[in-house]
CSV table of C-alpha atoms in Angstrom, one decimal:
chain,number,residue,atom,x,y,z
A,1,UNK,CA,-142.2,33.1,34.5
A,2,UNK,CA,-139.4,35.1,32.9
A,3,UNK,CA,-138.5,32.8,30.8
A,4,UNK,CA,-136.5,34.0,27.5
A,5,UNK,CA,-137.9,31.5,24.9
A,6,UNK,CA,-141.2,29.2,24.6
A,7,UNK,CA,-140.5,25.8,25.9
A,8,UNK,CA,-142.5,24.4,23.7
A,9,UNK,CA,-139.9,25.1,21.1
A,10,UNK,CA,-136.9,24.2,23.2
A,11,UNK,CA,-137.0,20.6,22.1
A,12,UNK,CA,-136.4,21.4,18.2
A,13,UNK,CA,-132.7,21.8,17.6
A,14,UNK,CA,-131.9,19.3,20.0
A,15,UNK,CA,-133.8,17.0,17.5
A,16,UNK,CA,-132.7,18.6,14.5
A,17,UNK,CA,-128.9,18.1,15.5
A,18,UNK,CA,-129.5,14.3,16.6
A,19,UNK,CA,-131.6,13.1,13.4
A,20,UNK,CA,-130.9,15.3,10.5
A,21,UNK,CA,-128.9,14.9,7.4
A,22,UNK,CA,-128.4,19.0,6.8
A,23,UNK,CA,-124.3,19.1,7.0
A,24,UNK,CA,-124.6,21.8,9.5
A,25,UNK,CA,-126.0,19.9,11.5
A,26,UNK,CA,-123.9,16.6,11.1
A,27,UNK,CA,-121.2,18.5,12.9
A,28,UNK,CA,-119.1,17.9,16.3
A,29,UNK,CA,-119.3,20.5,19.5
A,30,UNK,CA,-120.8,24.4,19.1
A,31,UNK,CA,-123.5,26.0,20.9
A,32,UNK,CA,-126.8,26.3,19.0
A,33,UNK,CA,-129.9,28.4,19.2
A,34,UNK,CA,-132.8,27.5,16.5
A,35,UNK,CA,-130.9,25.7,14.4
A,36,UNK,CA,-128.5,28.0,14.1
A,37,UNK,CA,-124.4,28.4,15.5
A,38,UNK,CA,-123.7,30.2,18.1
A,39,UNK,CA,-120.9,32.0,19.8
A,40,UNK,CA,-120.2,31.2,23.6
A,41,UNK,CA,-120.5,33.4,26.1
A,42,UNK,CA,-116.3,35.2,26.2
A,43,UNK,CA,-116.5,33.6,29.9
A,44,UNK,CA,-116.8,30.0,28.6
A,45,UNK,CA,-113.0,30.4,27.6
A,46,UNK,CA,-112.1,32.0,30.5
A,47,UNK,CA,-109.8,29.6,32.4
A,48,UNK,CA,-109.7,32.2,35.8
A,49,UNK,CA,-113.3,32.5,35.6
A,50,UNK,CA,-114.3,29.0,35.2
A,51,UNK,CA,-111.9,28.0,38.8
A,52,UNK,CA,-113.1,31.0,40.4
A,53,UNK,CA,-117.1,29.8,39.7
A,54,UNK,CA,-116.3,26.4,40.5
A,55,UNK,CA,-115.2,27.7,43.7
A,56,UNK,CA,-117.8,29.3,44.7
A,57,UNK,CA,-119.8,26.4,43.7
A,58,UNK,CA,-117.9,24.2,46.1
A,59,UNK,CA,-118.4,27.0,49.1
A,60,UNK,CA,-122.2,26.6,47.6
A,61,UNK,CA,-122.8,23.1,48.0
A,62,UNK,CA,-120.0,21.8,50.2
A,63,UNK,CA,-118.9,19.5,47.3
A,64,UNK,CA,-115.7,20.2,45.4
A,65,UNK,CA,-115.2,18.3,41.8
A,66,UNK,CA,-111.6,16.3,41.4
């Protein structure tokens, strides 16, 4: 319930990027959303943000990543 797209549809650029000859496709890294390129969320580059979440995700789950 809240869900922001159909998961029957969530499947279909996965496949497209695995089996398909279309040069966009046949490229390395990127987010993707329906076949299409993305841009990442500004926090994705964000160096501070990323320690400070895996942090708090080691407070979270007692487990801290090497």
């Amino acid at each position: 319930m809240g869900g922001p797209d159909d998961l029957r549809e969530g499947h279909r650029t996965q496949e497209w990027l695995a089996t398909s000859d279309d040069p966009r496709a046949r490229t390395t890294g990127g987010y993707w959303y329906h076949q299409q390129p993305r841009e990442p969320h500004a926090a994705a580059g964000d160096e501070r943000f990323q320690d400070e979440l895996l942090a708090e995700l080691a407070a979270f789950t007692g487990t801290r990543l090497a």
